[in-house]
Short mmCIF file of C-alpha atoms and ligand atoms in Angstrom, two decimals:
data_model
loop_
_atom_site.label_atom_id
_atom_site.label_comp_id
_atom_site.label_asym_id
_atom_site.label_seq_id
_atom_site.Cartn_x
_atom_site.Cartn_y
_atom_site.Cartn_z
CA UNK A 15 -29.59 50.69 91.00
CA UNK A 16 -31.31 51.07 87.76
CA UNK A 17 -30.82 50.19 84.01
CA UNK A 18 -30.66 53.92 82.98
CA UNK A 19 -31.62 53.12 79.21
CA UNK A 20 -34.42 50.79 79.75
CA UNK A 21 -35.86 52.66 82.74
CA UNK A 22 -35.96 56.15 80.73
CA UNK A 23 -37.25 54.96 77.57
CA UNK A 24 -39.18 51.68 77.93
CA UNK A 25 -40.20 50.70 81.40
CA UNK A 26 -43.30 53.35 81.80
CA UNK A 27 -45.15 51.56 79.02
CA UNK A 28 -44.82 48.06 80.63
CA UNK A 29 -48.86 47.68 81.07
CA UNK A 30 -50.03 49.97 78.23
CA UNK A 31 -52.37 48.46 75.98
CA UNK A 32 -51.59 51.26 73.68
CA UNK A 33 -50.26 49.84 70.30
CA UNK A 34 -46.43 50.20 69.81
CA UNK A 35 -46.21 48.66 66.15
CA UNK A 36 -48.30 48.25 63.43
CA UNK A 37 -47.96 46.22 60.38
CA UNK A 38 -50.08 43.99 57.62
CA UNK A 39 -50.18 41.35 60.60
CA UNK A 40 -51.96 43.72 62.92
CA UNK A 41 -50.87 45.67 66.04
CA UNK A 42 -48.70 44.60 68.97
CA UNK A 43 -49.43 46.50 72.32
CA UNK A 44 -46.53 48.14 74.45
CA UNK A 45 -47.33 45.29 77.07
CA UNK A 46 -46.92 42.32 74.57
CA UNK A 47 -44.24 43.83 73.13
CA UNK A 48 -42.38 44.12 76.37
CA UNK A 49 -43.10 40.90 77.43
CA UNK A 50 -41.73 39.40 74.38
CA UNK A 51 -38.55 41.60 75.45
CA UNK A 52 -38.36 39.40 78.91
CA UNK A 53 -38.97 36.36 77.14
CA UNK A 54 -35.83 37.17 75.02
CA UNK A 55 -33.80 38.74 77.76
CA UNK A 56 -34.47 35.34 79.62
CA UNK A 57 -33.45 33.64 76.45
CA UNK A 58 -30.11 35.53 76.24
CA UNK A 59 -29.23 34.96 79.83
CA UNK A 60 -30.05 31.05 79.26
CA UNK A 61 -27.46 31.12 76.32
CA UNK A 62 -25.04 32.46 78.62
CA UNK A 63 -25.12 36.11 78.46
CA UNK A 64 -22.92 38.07 81.00
CA UNK A 65 -23.29 41.70 81.81
CA UNK A 66 -21.59 43.93 79.33
CA UNK A 67 -21.15 40.86 76.81
CA UNK A 68 -21.82 41.61 73.15
CA UNK A 69 -24.69 40.30 71.07
CA UNK A 70 -23.86 40.56 67.54
CA UNK A 71 -27.08 40.63 65.22
CA UNK A 72 -27.63 40.24 61.26
CA UNK A 73 -30.91 39.86 60.68
CA UNK A 74 -33.81 40.77 58.41
CA UNK A 75 -35.79 43.65 59.99
CA UNK A 76 -38.82 42.04 62.05
CA UNK A 77 -40.56 43.09 65.50
CA UNK A 78 -38.58 40.50 66.87
CA UNK A 79 -35.40 41.80 66.02
CA UNK A 80 -36.49 44.97 67.67
CA UNK A 81 -37.17 43.52 70.69
CA UNK A 82 -34.14 41.57 71.03
CA UNK A 83 -32.44 45.26 70.91
CA UNK A 84 -34.58 46.12 74.00
CA UNK A 85 -34.02 42.55 75.58
CA UNK A 86 -29.98 42.78 74.96
CA UNK A 87 -30.31 46.31 76.93
CA UNK A 88 -32.59 45.21 79.53
CA UNK A 89 -30.08 41.83 80.36
CA UNK A 90 -27.37 44.09 80.65
CA UNK A 91 -25.61 43.25 77.58
CA UNK A 92 -24.19 45.60 74.85
CA UNK A 93 -26.06 45.60 71.03
CA UNK A 94 -24.15 45.09 68.20
CA UNK A 95 -26.25 45.39 65.07
CA UNK A 96 -24.93 44.72 61.46
CA UNK A 97 -25.89 45.48 58.02
CA UNK A 98 -27.91 42.74 56.43
CA UNK A 99 -25.86 43.34 53.16
CA UNK A 100 -22.50 42.17 55.02
CA UNK A 101 -21.04 38.60 53.49
CA UNK A 102 -19.71 36.07 55.90
CA UNK A 103 -16.40 37.39 55.43
CA UNK A 104 -17.03 40.85 56.49
CA UNK A 105 -19.06 39.41 59.75
CA UNK A 106 -15.88 37.49 60.67
CA UNK A 107 -14.13 40.69 61.39
CA UNK A 108 -16.99 42.47 63.14
CA UNK A 109 -17.52 39.18 65.48
CA UNK A 110 -13.76 38.68 66.07
CA UNK A 111 -13.23 42.35 66.76
CA UNK A 112 -15.99 42.85 69.26
CA UNK A 113 -15.54 39.30 70.85
CA UNK A 114 -18.89 38.94 70.57
CA UNK A 115 -20.63 36.18 73.26
CA UNK A 116 -23.96 35.69 71.12
CA UNK A 117 -24.48 35.70 67.53
CA UNK A 118 -27.83 35.87 66.03
CA UNK A 119 -28.45 35.67 62.20
CA UNK A 120 -30.91 34.42 59.36
CA UNK A 121 -31.17 30.44 59.19
CA UNK A 122 -29.90 30.73 55.50
CA UNK A 123 -26.57 32.30 56.92
CA UNK A 124 -26.34 29.63 60.02
CA UNK A 125 -24.06 27.35 58.27
CA UNK A 126 -21.24 30.05 56.99
CA UNK A 127 -21.66 31.54 60.57
CA UNK A 128 -21.10 28.61 62.41
CA UNK A 129 -17.39 27.85 61.90
CA UNK A 130 -17.07 31.80 63.15
CA UNK A 131 -18.85 31.11 66.38
CA UNK A 132 -17.38 27.66 66.90
CA UNK A 133 -13.94 29.52 66.78
CA UNK A 134 -14.88 32.35 68.99
CA UNK A 135 -16.50 30.40 71.51
CA UNK A 136 -19.97 32.15 70.89
CA UNK A 137 -23.42 31.12 71.06
CA UNK A 138 -25.25 30.79 67.53
CA UNK A 139 -28.99 31.26 67.58
CA UNK A 140 -31.32 32.37 64.38
CA UNK A 141 -33.93 34.91 63.79
CA UNK A 142 -35.64 34.84 60.64
CA UNK A 143 -37.99 37.77 59.34
CA UNK A 144 -40.97 35.87 59.55
CA UNK A 145 -39.93 35.57 63.45
CA UNK A 146 -38.90 31.61 63.22
CA UNK A 147 -35.89 30.72 64.46
CA UNK A 148 -33.69 28.89 67.22
CA UNK A 149 -34.00 32.47 69.31
CA UNK A 150 -37.67 32.66 69.01
CA UNK A 151 -38.32 28.73 70.13
CA UNK A 152 -36.10 29.12 72.93
CA UNK A 153 -38.25 32.46 73.91
CA UNK A 154 -41.13 30.81 73.70
CA UNK A 155 -40.14 28.50 76.42
CA UNK A 156 -39.21 31.48 78.89
CA UNK A 157 -40.94 33.28 81.43
CA UNK A 158 -42.87 36.59 80.67
CA UNK A 159 -41.46 38.52 83.54
CA UNK A 160 -37.34 39.80 84.06
CA UNK A 161 -35.90 42.08 86.36
CA UNK A 162 -33.62 44.40 84.37
CA UNK A 163 -29.90 44.00 84.66
CA UNK A 164 -28.45 47.19 86.57
CA UNK A 165 -26.26 49.42 84.14
CA UNK A 166 -25.23 53.03 84.63
CA UNK A 167 -25.42 56.01 82.57
CA UNK A 168 -21.63 55.56 81.56
CA UNK A 169 -22.11 51.92 80.80
CA UNK A 170 -22.13 50.80 77.16
CA UNK A 171 -25.41 49.75 75.61
CA UNK A 172 -24.33 49.71 71.86
CA UNK A 173 -21.44 49.59 69.56
CA UNK A 174 -22.16 50.24 65.97
CA UNK A 175 -19.39 49.74 63.31
CA UNK A 176 -18.34 52.69 61.09
CA UNK A 177 -16.36 51.65 57.92
CA UNK A 178 -12.98 53.00 58.37
CA UNK A 179 -11.50 55.43 56.11
CA UNK A 180 -7.74 53.66 56.29
CA UNK A 181 -8.30 50.06 56.79
CA UNK A 182 -10.58 48.22 59.22
CA UNK A 183 -14.20 49.12 60.66
CA UNK A 184 -14.09 50.89 64.01
CA UNK A 185 -16.67 49.78 66.90
CA UNK A 186 -18.19 53.48 68.12
CA UNK A 187 -19.14 52.82 71.69
CA UNK A 188 -22.58 54.48 72.65
CA UNK A 189 -23.23 54.47 76.28
CA UNK A 190 -26.63 54.71 78.15
CA UNK A 191 -25.68 58.57 78.53
CA UNK A 192 -25.29 59.07 75.24
CA UNK A 193 -28.74 57.25 73.79
CA UNK A 194 -31.03 58.80 76.73
CA UNK A 195 -29.38 62.30 76.20
CA UNK A 196 -30.15 62.30 72.14
CA UNK A 197 -33.63 60.67 72.61
CA UNK A 198 -34.70 63.23 75.40
CA UNK A 199 -33.66 66.42 73.27
CA UNK A 200 -35.21 65.09 70.17
CA UNK A 201 -38.35 64.66 71.79
CA UNK A 202 -38.73 68.37 72.58
CA UNK A 203 -37.08 69.52 69.35
CA UNK A 204 -39.11 68.20 66.81
CA UNK A 205 -42.18 67.80 69.29
CA UNK A 206 -42.99 64.18 69.40
CA UNK A 207 -45.75 63.15 71.48
CA UNK A 208 -48.00 60.15 72.50
CA UNK A 209 -50.02 61.11 69.53
CA UNK A 210 -47.43 60.37 66.95
CA UNK A 211 -47.44 57.35 64.27
CA UNK A 212 -44.27 57.13 62.57
CA UNK A 213 -43.99 55.68 59.19
CA UNK A 214 -40.95 53.71 59.68
CA UNK A 215 -39.31 51.93 56.36
CA UNK A 216 -35.79 52.71 57.52
CA UNK A 217 -33.06 49.50 58.23
CA UNK A 218 -32.90 49.11 62.11
CA UNK A 219 -28.64 48.15 61.86
CA UNK A 220 -28.23 51.63 61.75
CA UNK A 221 -28.39 54.70 64.13
CA UNK A 222 -31.09 56.75 62.10
CA UNK A 223 -33.57 53.74 61.93
CA UNK A 224 -32.86 52.15 65.27
CA UNK A 225 -32.00 55.21 67.74
CA UNK A 226 -33.71 58.10 66.20
CA UNK A 227 -36.51 56.61 65.52
CA UNK A 228 -37.39 53.64 67.96
CA UNK A 229 -36.00 54.85 71.16
CA UNK A 230 -37.83 58.23 70.43
CA UNK A 231 -41.29 56.83 69.75
CA UNK A 232 -40.99 54.36 72.57
CA UNK A 233 -40.02 57.16 75.07
CA UNK A 234 -43.10 59.23 74.03
CA UNK A 235 -45.16 56.35 73.76
CA UNK A 236 -46.14 56.67 70.16
CA UNK A 237 -46.72 54.20 67.48
CA UNK A 238 -44.78 52.98 64.44
CA UNK A 239 -45.82 51.62 61.39
CA UNK A 240 -43.29 48.82 61.47
CA UNK A 241 -42.42 48.07 57.73
CA UNK A 242 -39.55 45.66 56.36
CA UNK A 243 -38.13 48.18 53.95
CA UNK A 244 -38.88 51.72 51.64
CA UNK A 245 -41.35 50.71 49.14
CA UNK A 246 -42.93 53.38 47.51
CA UNK A 247 -46.13 51.64 46.83
CA UNK A 248 -46.63 50.66 51.07
CA UNK A 249 -45.45 54.25 51.81
CA UNK A 250 -48.25 55.52 50.10
CA UNK A 251 -50.93 53.24 51.38
CA UNK A 252 -49.92 53.66 55.03
CA UNK A 253 -49.32 57.19 54.72
CA UNK A 254 -53.03 58.35 55.78
CA UNK A 255 -52.52 56.19 59.16
CA UNK A 256 -49.47 58.23 59.95
CA UNK A 257 -48.48 61.52 61.81
CA UNK A 258 -44.78 61.56 60.81
CA UNK A 259 -42.02 60.02 58.74
CA UNK A 260 -38.14 59.64 58.87
CA UNK A 261 -36.06 58.82 55.86
CA UNK A 262 -33.13 59.16 53.58
CA UNK A 263 -33.02 61.41 50.75
CA UNK A 264 -33.40 58.30 48.48
CA UNK A 265 -36.97 57.98 50.08
CA UNK A 266 -37.96 61.51 49.32
CA UNK A 267 -37.01 61.42 45.67
CA UNK A 268 -38.72 58.13 45.05
CA UNK A 269 -42.09 59.38 46.69
CA UNK A 270 -41.55 62.32 44.26
CA UNK A 271 -41.70 60.18 41.27
CA UNK A 272 -45.01 58.89 42.24
CA UNK A 273 -47.83 61.23 40.77
CA UNK A 274 -50.25 60.17 43.94
CA UNK A 275 -47.91 61.64 46.34
CA UNK A 276 -49.34 64.92 46.69
CA UNK A 277 -50.56 67.79 48.89
CA UNK A 278 -54.06 65.79 49.59
CA UNK A 279 -52.31 62.72 50.61
CA UNK A 280 -49.68 64.55 53.10
CA UNK A 281 -51.87 67.00 54.29
CA UNK A 282 -52.58 65.46 57.65
CA UNK A 283 -48.82 64.79 58.28
CA UNK A 284 -47.12 66.67 60.86
CA UNK A 285 -43.46 66.23 59.95
CA UNK A 286 -41.02 64.57 57.56
CA UNK A 287 -37.51 64.03 58.57
CA UNK A 288 -34.57 63.89 56.28
CA UNK A 289 -30.93 62.81 57.25
CA UNK A 290 -28.21 60.32 56.75
CA UNK A 291 -27.04 61.83 53.32
CA UNK A 292 -27.36 65.28 51.63
CA UNK A 293 -30.77 66.35 50.95
CA UNK A 294 -30.63 68.11 47.44
CA UNK A 295 -31.67 71.58 47.70
CA UNK A 296 -33.77 70.65 44.50
CA UNK A 297 -35.50 67.79 46.19
CA UNK A 298 -36.45 69.93 49.36
CA UNK A 299 -37.97 72.36 46.74
CA UNK A 300 -39.77 70.20 44.54
CA UNK A 301 -41.32 68.74 48.16
CA UNK A 302 -42.46 71.90 49.04
CA UNK A 303 -44.10 72.46 45.91
CA UNK A 304 -46.00 69.32 45.52
CA UNK A 305 -47.18 68.74 48.97
CA UNK A 306 -47.17 72.39 50.68
CA UNK A 307 -44.32 71.21 53.39
CA UNK A 308 -40.98 71.65 54.30
CA UNK A 309 -38.96 68.63 54.79
CA UNK A 310 -36.26 69.15 58.01
CA UNK A 311 -33.28 68.11 57.65
CA UNK A 312 -30.69 66.65 60.18
CA UNK A 313 -27.28 65.85 60.66
CA UNK A 314 -25.64 63.50 62.55
CA UNK A 315 -23.69 60.12 62.45
CA UNK A 316 -22.92 56.99 63.97
CA UNK A 317 -20.46 58.24 66.59
CA UNK A 318 -22.46 61.50 67.76
CA UNK A 319 -26.16 60.35 67.16
CA UNK A 320 -27.94 63.65 66.00
CA UNK A 321 -25.94 66.76 66.37
CA UNK A 322 -27.85 69.50 64.35
CA UNK A 323 -31.70 70.13 62.80
CA UNK A 324 -33.31 72.34 61.03
CA UNK A 325 -36.17 73.90 63.49
CA UNK A 326 -39.53 72.77 64.02
CA UNK A 327 -41.10 76.23 63.97
CA UNK A 328 -38.59 78.36 62.57
CA UNK A 329 -37.30 78.60 58.53
CA UNK A 330 -36.52 75.00 57.34
CA UNK A 331 -33.82 75.76 55.01
CA UNK A 332 -33.21 73.87 52.13
CA UNK A 333 -29.32 72.97 51.84
CA UNK A 334 -28.52 73.58 55.41
CA UNK A 335 -28.66 70.95 58.22
CA UNK A 336 -29.84 73.90 60.69
CA UNK A 337 -28.45 74.65 64.15
CA UNK A 338 -26.79 72.67 67.04
CA UNK A 339 -29.08 70.60 68.85
CA UNK A 340 -29.74 71.67 72.48
CA UNK A 341 -26.69 70.54 74.79
CA UNK A 342 -24.97 70.03 71.64
CA UNK A 343 -21.51 72.55 70.89
CA UNK A 344 -20.62 72.70 67.50
CA UNK A 345 -17.78 74.33 66.03
CA UNK A 346 -16.68 74.70 62.44
CA UNK A 347 -12.20 74.53 62.93
CA UNK A 348 -9.30 74.61 60.96
CA UNK A 349 -6.86 71.19 60.75
CA UNK A 350 -5.81 72.47 64.42
CA UNK A 351 -9.02 72.90 66.13
CA UNK A 352 -9.28 76.55 66.14
CA UNK A 353 -12.46 78.00 65.44
CA UNK A 354 -12.99 79.70 62.20
CA UNK A 355 -15.33 82.86 61.43
CA UNK A 356 -18.75 82.46 60.15
CA UNK A 357 -18.54 81.59 56.21
CA UNK A 358 -15.44 80.13 56.43
CA UNK A 359 -15.12 76.42 55.27
CA UNK A 360 -13.68 74.00 57.71
CA UNK A 361 -14.33 70.65 59.73
CA UNK A 362 -17.43 70.15 61.92
CA UNK A 363 -16.12 69.61 65.69
CA UNK A 364 -18.72 68.57 68.36
CA UNK A 365 -18.80 68.19 71.78
CA UNK A 366 -22.07 66.88 73.96
CA UNK A 367 -23.94 64.25 75.89
CA UNK A 368 -24.70 62.72 72.51
CA UNK A 369 -20.77 62.08 71.28
CA UNK A 370 -19.63 58.55 71.82
CA UNK A 371 -17.19 57.22 74.50
CA UNK A 372 -14.65 56.24 71.79
CA UNK A 373 -13.80 53.55 69.52
CA UNK A 374 -14.04 50.13 70.85
CA UNK A 375 -10.26 48.81 71.77
CA UNK A 376 -8.60 51.34 69.59
CA UNK A 377 -7.15 53.79 71.75
CA UNK A 378 -5.00 55.70 69.26
CA UNK A 379 -7.79 56.09 66.74
CA UNK A 380 -10.08 57.21 69.91
CA UNK A 381 -7.16 59.83 70.61
CA UNK A 382 -6.58 60.84 66.87
CA UNK A 383 -10.51 61.64 66.51
CA UNK A 384 -10.54 64.06 69.58
CA UNK A 385 -9.28 67.16 70.01
CA UNK A 386 -7.33 68.03 73.63
CA UNK A 387 -10.35 69.90 74.47
CA UNK A 388 -13.01 67.02 74.01
CA UNK A 389 -14.31 68.07 70.64
CA UNK A 390 -14.89 65.13 68.42
CA UNK A 391 -13.50 65.40 64.86
CA UNK A 392 -16.42 64.52 62.30
CA UNK A 393 -14.65 64.89 58.86
CA UNK A 394 -17.09 66.71 57.66
CA UNK A 395 -16.52 70.16 56.01
CA UNK A 396 -19.31 72.82 56.36
CA UNK A 397 -19.65 76.61 56.87
CA UNK A 398 -22.03 78.61 58.84
CA UNK A 399 -24.16 80.80 56.22
CA UNK A 400 -25.69 84.02 56.80
CA UNK A 401 -28.78 82.91 58.85
CA UNK A 402 -26.49 80.99 61.24
CA UNK A 403 -27.29 77.66 59.72
CA UNK A 404 -24.86 74.81 59.04
CA UNK A 405 -24.09 74.29 55.20
CA UNK A 406 -22.11 70.76 54.78
CA UNK A 407 -19.82 71.07 51.74
CA UNK A 408 -18.34 67.65 51.53
CA UNK A 409 -16.16 65.38 53.46
CA UNK A 410 -12.78 65.42 53.84
CA UNK A 411 -12.17 61.79 53.83
CA UNK A 412 -13.74 60.42 50.27
CA UNK A 413 -16.71 58.83 51.84
CA UNK A 414 -19.23 57.83 49.33
CA UNK A 415 -23.02 57.65 50.26
CA UNK A 416 -24.97 55.47 47.97
CA UNK A 417 -28.65 55.06 49.47
CA UNK A 418 -28.12 56.66 52.34
CA UNK A 419 -25.47 53.56 53.16
CA UNK A 420 -21.63 54.72 53.47
CA UNK A 421 -18.78 53.15 50.96
CA UNK A 422 -15.11 53.84 51.79
CA UNK A 423 -13.48 53.64 48.40
CA UNK A 424 -10.35 52.85 50.26
CA UNK A 425 -12.12 49.15 51.08
CA UNK A 426 -13.33 48.54 47.45
CA UNK A 427 -10.03 50.02 45.93
CA UNK A 428 -8.17 47.34 48.26
CA UNK A 429 -10.08 44.42 46.83
CA UNK A 430 -9.90 45.52 43.19
CA UNK A 431 -6.02 46.00 43.57
CA UNK A 432 -6.00 42.15 44.71
CA UNK A 433 -7.66 41.06 41.47
CA UNK A 434 -5.13 39.36 38.99
CA UNK A 435 -4.33 41.51 36.12
CA UNK A 436 -4.99 44.70 37.99
CA UNK A 437 -2.53 47.45 38.21
CA UNK A 438 -3.95 50.05 40.37
CA UNK A 439 -7.76 51.39 40.96
CA UNK A 440 -9.66 54.45 42.37
CA UNK A 441 -13.27 54.49 43.20
CA UNK A 442 -15.31 57.34 43.44
CA UNK A 443 -18.57 58.50 43.47
CA UNK A 444 -20.60 59.83 40.60
CA UNK A 445 -23.91 61.78 41.23
CA UNK A 446 -26.99 59.41 40.51
CA UNK A 447 -30.85 60.31 40.65
CA UNK A 448 -31.78 57.30 42.66
CA UNK A 449 -29.09 56.52 44.86
CA UNK A 450 -27.75 59.99 45.32
CA UNK A 451 -24.35 58.94 44.62
CA UNK A 452 -23.16 55.70 42.99
CA UNK A 453 -19.83 53.72 43.39
CA UNK A 454 -17.52 54.18 40.12
CA UNK A 455 -14.43 51.95 39.87
CA UNK A 456 -11.77 53.43 37.89
CA UNK A 457 -9.19 50.69 36.93
CA UNK A 458 -5.65 50.47 35.21
CA UNK A 459 -5.24 47.01 34.02
CA UNK A 460 -1.81 45.43 33.31
CA UNK A 461 -3.74 42.46 31.50
CA UNK A 462 -5.94 43.62 28.52
CA UNK A 463 -7.87 40.30 28.59
CA UNK A 464 -9.56 41.44 32.11
CA UNK A 465 -12.96 42.42 31.65
CA UNK A 466 -15.87 44.37 33.73
CA UNK A 467 -17.52 41.31 34.49
CA UNK A 468 -14.25 39.43 36.17
CA UNK A 469 -14.06 42.39 38.60
CA UNK A 470 -17.72 42.53 39.75
CA UNK A 471 -18.25 38.82 40.10
CA UNK A 472 -14.90 38.81 42.54
CA UNK A 473 -16.41 41.49 44.40
CA UNK A 474 -19.78 40.13 44.86
CA UNK A 475 -18.32 37.48 47.04
CA UNK A 476 -16.45 39.73 49.20
CA UNK A 477 -18.65 42.91 49.41
CA UNK A 478 -21.96 43.96 50.56
CA UNK A 479 -24.09 44.76 47.32
CA UNK A 480 -24.24 48.52 48.03
CA UNK A 481 -20.45 48.51 48.07
CA UNK A 482 -20.17 47.26 44.67
CA UNK A 483 -19.09 49.51 41.83
CA UNK A 484 -22.56 50.29 39.60
CA UNK A 485 -19.69 50.95 36.70
CA UNK A 486 -16.13 49.71 36.07
CA UNK A 487 -14.12 52.00 33.92
CA UNK A 488 -10.78 50.91 32.39
CA UNK A 489 -8.18 53.58 31.69
CA UNK A 490 -4.62 54.01 30.94
CA UNK A 491 -3.41 55.50 34.03
CA UNK A 492 -4.78 57.34 36.82
CA UNK A 493 -4.43 61.31 37.32
CA UNK A 494 -1.65 62.08 39.99
CA UNK A 495 -0.52 65.47 41.46
CA UNK A 496 3.08 66.09 41.74
CA UNK A 497 3.28 64.52 45.26
CA UNK A 498 1.70 61.23 43.39
CA UNK A 499 -1.70 61.25 44.87
CA UNK A 500 -4.37 60.02 42.95
CA UNK A 501 -6.56 63.40 42.11
CA UNK A 502 -9.80 62.20 42.89
CA UNK A 503 -11.43 65.46 42.53
CA UNK A 504 -10.50 65.17 38.65
CA UNK A 505 -11.69 62.12 38.34
CA UNK A 506 -15.06 62.77 39.63
CA UNK A 507 -15.21 65.51 37.33
CA UNK A 508 -14.49 63.56 34.23
CA UNK A 509 -17.48 61.07 35.25
CA UNK A 510 -19.76 63.57 36.72
CA UNK A 511 -22.32 63.04 34.02
CA UNK A 512 -22.11 59.15 33.96
CA UNK A 513 -25.60 58.35 35.09
CA UNK A 514 -27.10 61.58 33.70
CA UNK A 515 -29.09 59.99 31.27
CA UNK A 516 -30.96 57.71 33.87
P1 AMP B 616 -23.36 57.57 59.28
O1 AMP B 616 -22.18 57.00 60.34
O2 AMP B 616 -23.68 56.21 58.70
O3 AMP B 616 -24.67 57.91 59.98
O4 AMP B 616 -22.52 58.68 58.42
C1 AMP B 616 -22.63 59.99 59.13
C2 AMP B 616 -22.38 60.77 57.97
O5 AMP B 616 -23.28 61.15 56.83
C3 AMP B 616 -21.82 61.96 58.28
O6 AMP B 616 -20.41 62.36 58.79
C4 AMP B 616 -21.97 62.76 56.96
O7 AMP B 616 -20.97 62.70 56.31
C5 AMP B 616 -23.45 62.06 56.71
N1 AMP B 616 -24.70 63.11 56.62
C6 AMP B 616 -25.38 62.78 57.68
N2 AMP B 616 -26.43 63.69 57.57
C7 AMP B 616 -26.40 64.16 56.50
C8 AMP B 616 -26.99 65.42 56.01
N3 AMP B 616 -28.10 66.03 56.60
N4 AMP B 616 -26.25 66.44 55.16
C9 AMP B 616 -24.89 65.75 54.44
N5 AMP B 616 -24.44 64.76 55.02
C10 AMP B 616 -25.00 64.18 55.91
#
């Protein structure tokens, strides 16, 4: 019996001296990294991890955190990464919903989370960005060898929570097969090899930075320049050592704002990939004009990993997300799942080994999300253009993507409506040069003494920063249609140029 994900992606490099991770502190070889993985796997077992248990992790990006992900897989656990911006209030829901048996947080949040851990009967460990913490101390005392726990292709490797359109977040279950198949496909489609050095500045609590980037580079035996976050200055100084980069559109707009980002600096770069949010066609063109290179845009989501991509060798067309990846069936369908003719706008539906196995303990939500013939209903609206490429035109849910992170208006509206003096609210996106979209709250108040400051201060305690409104606007009434529904499209039009002067 084997551990499919570990054996396929990581085990081949166990004795390799080649650098896997590089940062300001130096290089970490595959061998040293995987030895650390073994020590952490032993530490997890010593902390009570049983096969199939969930390990919930909210920690600042670090090499040790990446090792914790691999260790969880190798020890037979299910990895549950959480956005570092989530408050203790938000964490409570995820830990309880997933019934995590081990929780790993930054030491500064230990006190806030300890009550939750006690209540849930979970083991609480700490891991800080500087790679200190109780998990690290425990790992230091462990053996450097560990035999992988057997896990089959259908066993869960990770649960990633998506924000819910109505109410609570759903845990997308990803099995070993889902993760392996996508890595194998992307290796060939994007032509990654052991010679690649990827500039990694994405967070590792999300599919993009964790699975697309890390699984792929480990699979091919490449190297990652592993930086804590996006920083234009750091990107410019590390770029000469990289061959490829993955980013959200905001990375590219910020790089273009730097004059030093030019053709000379990027001449040696093999590939720039963008995804997680729409890349403006204008950014794509500006990038080409500046560097002579075309960004390769792809499309995916938490539930499906990567699904479509512009080609490596063929035409990369601005404003499109390319074609279905090998092994992925994509159709643009009407509300009943019937395939539409090319050119017609409908919902993207998908089938393939990349598609998740369902939402954690939510059989009804899972059933609602799949057609009877097995296609997953993404909720993204698109059409097929004259080249056969997919053009995303919007989202049927009112999802806002700010700086590459998803914000569901319903969650923000619910919290605003609870504030004393608020009658009702509508949360929308307004175009923003830096974030792509910015969260804007339109509020009807019953008490005119209620201020913008009261609303923003109240939300600060309850919501991750990226979900907090960048502007609060008071209005007399919300526009509604004859069915009583708030007309968000009209609101979006009214506030379209709110941040235009930035
Ligand atoms: P997440 O689950 O956080 O990865 O978010 C997935 C959502 O991001 C998708 O359902 C799309 O709405 C959006 N998305 C991802 N990639 C793209 C892209 N290249 N263009 C437009 N939207 C995208």
